[in-house]
GROMACS .gro file of C-alpha atoms in nm:
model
  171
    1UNK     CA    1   8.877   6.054   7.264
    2UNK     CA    2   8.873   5.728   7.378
    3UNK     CA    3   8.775   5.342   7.278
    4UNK     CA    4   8.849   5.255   7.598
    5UNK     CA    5   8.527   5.354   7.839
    6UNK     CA    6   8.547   5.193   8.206
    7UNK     CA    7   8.237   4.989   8.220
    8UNK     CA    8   8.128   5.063   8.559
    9UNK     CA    9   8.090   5.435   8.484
   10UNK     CA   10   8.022   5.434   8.074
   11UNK     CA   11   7.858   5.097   7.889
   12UNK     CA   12   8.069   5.033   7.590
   13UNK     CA   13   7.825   4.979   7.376
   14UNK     CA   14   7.431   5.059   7.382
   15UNK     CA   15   7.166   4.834   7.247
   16UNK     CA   16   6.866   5.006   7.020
   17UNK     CA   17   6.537   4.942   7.168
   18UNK     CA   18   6.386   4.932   6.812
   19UNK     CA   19   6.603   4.663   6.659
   20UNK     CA   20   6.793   4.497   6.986
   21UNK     CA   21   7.141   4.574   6.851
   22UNK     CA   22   7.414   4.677   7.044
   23UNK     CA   23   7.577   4.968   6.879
   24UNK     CA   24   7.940   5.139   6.970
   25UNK     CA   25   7.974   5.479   7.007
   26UNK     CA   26   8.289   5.776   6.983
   27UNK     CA   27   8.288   6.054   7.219
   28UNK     CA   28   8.482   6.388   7.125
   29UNK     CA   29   8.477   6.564   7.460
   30UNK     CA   30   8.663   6.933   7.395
   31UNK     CA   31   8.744   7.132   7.724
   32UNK     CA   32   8.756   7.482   7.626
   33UNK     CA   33   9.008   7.731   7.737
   34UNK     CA   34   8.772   7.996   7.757
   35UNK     CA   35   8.407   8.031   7.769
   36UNK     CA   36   8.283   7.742   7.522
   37UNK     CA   37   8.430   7.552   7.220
   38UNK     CA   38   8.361   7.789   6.889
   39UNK     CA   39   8.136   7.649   6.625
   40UNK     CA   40   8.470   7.681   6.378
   41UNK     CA   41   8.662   7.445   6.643
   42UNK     CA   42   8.385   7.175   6.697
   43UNK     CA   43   8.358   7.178   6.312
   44UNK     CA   44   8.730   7.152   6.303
   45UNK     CA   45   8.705   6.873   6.542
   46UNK     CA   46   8.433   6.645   6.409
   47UNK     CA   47   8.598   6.719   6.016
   48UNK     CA   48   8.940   6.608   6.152
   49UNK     CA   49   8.769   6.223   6.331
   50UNK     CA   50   8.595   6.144   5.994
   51UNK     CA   51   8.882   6.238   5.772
   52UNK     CA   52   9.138   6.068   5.969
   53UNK     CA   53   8.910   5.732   5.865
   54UNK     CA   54   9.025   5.522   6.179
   55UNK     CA   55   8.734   5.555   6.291
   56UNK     CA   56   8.415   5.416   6.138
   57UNK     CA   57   8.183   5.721   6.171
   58UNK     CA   58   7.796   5.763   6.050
   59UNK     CA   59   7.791   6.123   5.950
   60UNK     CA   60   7.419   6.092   5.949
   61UNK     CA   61   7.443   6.016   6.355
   62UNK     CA   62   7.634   6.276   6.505
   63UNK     CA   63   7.472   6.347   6.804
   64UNK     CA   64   7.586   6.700   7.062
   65UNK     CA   65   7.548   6.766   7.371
   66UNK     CA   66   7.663   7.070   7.589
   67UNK     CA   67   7.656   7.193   7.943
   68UNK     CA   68   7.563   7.563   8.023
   69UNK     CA   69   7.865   7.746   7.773
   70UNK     CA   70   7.921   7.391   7.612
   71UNK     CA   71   7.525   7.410   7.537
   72UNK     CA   72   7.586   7.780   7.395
   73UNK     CA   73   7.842   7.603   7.167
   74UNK     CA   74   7.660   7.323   7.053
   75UNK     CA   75   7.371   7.606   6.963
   76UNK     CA   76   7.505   7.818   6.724
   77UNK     CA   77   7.695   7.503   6.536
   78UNK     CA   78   7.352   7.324   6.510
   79UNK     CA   79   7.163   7.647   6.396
   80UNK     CA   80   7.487   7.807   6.171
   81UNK     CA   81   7.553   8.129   6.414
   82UNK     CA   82   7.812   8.218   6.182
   83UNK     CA   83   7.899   7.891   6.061
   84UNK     CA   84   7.811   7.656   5.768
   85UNK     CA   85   7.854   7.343   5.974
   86UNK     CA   86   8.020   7.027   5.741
   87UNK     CA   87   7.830   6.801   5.901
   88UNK     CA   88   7.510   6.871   6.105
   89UNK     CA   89   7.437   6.689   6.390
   90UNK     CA   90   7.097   6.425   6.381
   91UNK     CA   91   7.025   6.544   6.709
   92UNK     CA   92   7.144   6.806   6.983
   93UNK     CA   93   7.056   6.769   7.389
   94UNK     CA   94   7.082   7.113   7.511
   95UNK     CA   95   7.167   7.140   7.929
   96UNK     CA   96   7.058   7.487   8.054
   97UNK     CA   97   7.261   7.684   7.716
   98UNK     CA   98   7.457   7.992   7.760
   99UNK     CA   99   7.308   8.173   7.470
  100UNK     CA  100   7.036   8.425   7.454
  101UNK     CA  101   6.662   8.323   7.337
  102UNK     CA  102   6.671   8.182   7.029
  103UNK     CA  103   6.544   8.361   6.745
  104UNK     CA  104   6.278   8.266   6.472
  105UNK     CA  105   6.570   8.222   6.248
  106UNK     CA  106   6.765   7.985   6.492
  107UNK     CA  107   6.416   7.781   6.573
  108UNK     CA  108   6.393   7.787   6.120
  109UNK     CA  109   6.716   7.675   6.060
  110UNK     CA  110   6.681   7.364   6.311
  111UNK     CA  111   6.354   7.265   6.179
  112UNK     CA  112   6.473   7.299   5.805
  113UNK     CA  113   6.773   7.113   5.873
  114UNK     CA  114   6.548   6.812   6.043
  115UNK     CA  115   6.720   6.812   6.369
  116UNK     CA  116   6.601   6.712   6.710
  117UNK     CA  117   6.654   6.925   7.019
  118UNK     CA  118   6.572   6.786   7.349
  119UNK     CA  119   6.643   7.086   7.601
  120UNK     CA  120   6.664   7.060   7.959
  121UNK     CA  121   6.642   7.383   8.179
  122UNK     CA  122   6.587   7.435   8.563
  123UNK     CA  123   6.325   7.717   8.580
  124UNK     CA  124   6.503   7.841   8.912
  125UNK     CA  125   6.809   7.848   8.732
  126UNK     CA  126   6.934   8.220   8.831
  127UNK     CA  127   7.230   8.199   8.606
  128UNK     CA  128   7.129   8.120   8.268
  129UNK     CA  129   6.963   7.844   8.078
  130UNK     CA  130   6.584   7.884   7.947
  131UNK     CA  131   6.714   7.895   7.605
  132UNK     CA  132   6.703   7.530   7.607
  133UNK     CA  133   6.338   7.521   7.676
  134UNK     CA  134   6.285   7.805   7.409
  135UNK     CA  135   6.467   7.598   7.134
  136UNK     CA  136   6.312   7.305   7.199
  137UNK     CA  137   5.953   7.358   7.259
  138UNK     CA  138   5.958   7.622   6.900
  139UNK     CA  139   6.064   7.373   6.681
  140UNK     CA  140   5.711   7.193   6.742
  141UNK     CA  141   5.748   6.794   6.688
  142UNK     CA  142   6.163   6.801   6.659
  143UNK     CA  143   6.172   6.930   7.017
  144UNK     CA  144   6.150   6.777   7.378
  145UNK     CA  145   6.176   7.035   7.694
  146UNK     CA  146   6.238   6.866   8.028
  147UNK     CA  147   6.178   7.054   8.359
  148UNK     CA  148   6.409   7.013   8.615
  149UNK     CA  149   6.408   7.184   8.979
  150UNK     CA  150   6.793   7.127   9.069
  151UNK     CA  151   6.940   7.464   8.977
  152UNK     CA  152   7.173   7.539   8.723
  153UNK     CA  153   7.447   7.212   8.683
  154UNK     CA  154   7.284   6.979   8.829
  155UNK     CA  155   7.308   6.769   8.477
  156UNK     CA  156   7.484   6.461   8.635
  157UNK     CA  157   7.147   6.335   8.732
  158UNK     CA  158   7.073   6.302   8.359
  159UNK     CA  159   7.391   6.181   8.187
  160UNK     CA  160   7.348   5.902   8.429
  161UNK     CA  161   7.300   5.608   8.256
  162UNK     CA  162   6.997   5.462   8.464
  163UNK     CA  163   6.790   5.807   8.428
  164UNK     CA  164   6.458   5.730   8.268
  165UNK     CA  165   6.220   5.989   8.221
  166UNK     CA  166   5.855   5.977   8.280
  167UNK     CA  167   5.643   6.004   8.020
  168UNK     CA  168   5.342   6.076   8.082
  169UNK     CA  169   5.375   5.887   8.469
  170UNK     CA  170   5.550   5.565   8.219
  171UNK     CA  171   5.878   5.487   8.152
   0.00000   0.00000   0.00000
């Protein structure tokens, strides 16, 4: 974790487009040993920031994200794959996840719990990944699937913080 972002790669702050405030943000970044960070461990993690109470954190804005296994991860916290998740997130974006296709139960749990899934997947992606466009276009309006055509982990084009998408040919 840190409160201290180099500006010319990460903005230290982010301004709201609805209300023009700038608004801070914390980033808990695990590196697994293995295959992905377990649901238990993320939950461990996240408990562990807001309990500690140095940090000032809006339960009701937790926001994941995960990479291929990191995306598997982030899956089975958001839609309790053997977890009852303290705090779920607002909102989960999903890079080409590790996980097999979700189930009707996985795409009921997300839409019960209100939370919105933007999944991107590479449809030549010959490793693994189309579960992102499956949990995200069956959880009708909480959902947003973006195509990509890089392959699998080519995500840096989208964590950069000039990508816009178009919408629609806008913007």
């Amino acid at each position: 974790i840190s409160d201290t972002l180099n500006p010319t790669i990460w903005p230290s702050s982010f301004t709201n487009p609805a209300n023009g405030q700038p608004y801070k943000f914390i980033i808990l970044s695990p590196q697994a040993a293995g295959w992905s960070t377990s649901p238990d461990a993320l939950d461990f993690m996240i408990r562990s920031l807001i309990q500690n109470q140095t940090y000032r954190i809006d339960t009701n804005r937790i926001y994941l994200t995960g990479l291929s296994a990191g995306g598997a991860g982030t899956f089975q916290y958001t839609v309790k794959d053997g977890i009852n998740p303290t705090w779920p997130p607002a909102a989960v974006v999903s890079m080409s996840q590790a996980t097999g296709t979700p189930t009707s139960a996985h795409l009921s749990s997300t839409v019960s719990q209100n939370i919105h899934v933007w999944g991107f997947y590479s449809p030549g992606d010959t490793i693994v990944g189309n579960a992102s466009q499956v949990w995200a276009n069956g959880i009708g309006s909480l959902g947003r699937y973006t195509s990509y055509g890089c392959g699998h982990g080519c995500w840096n084009n989208y964590y950069n913080t000039t990508y816009k998408e178009l919408v629609n040919g806008v913007n």
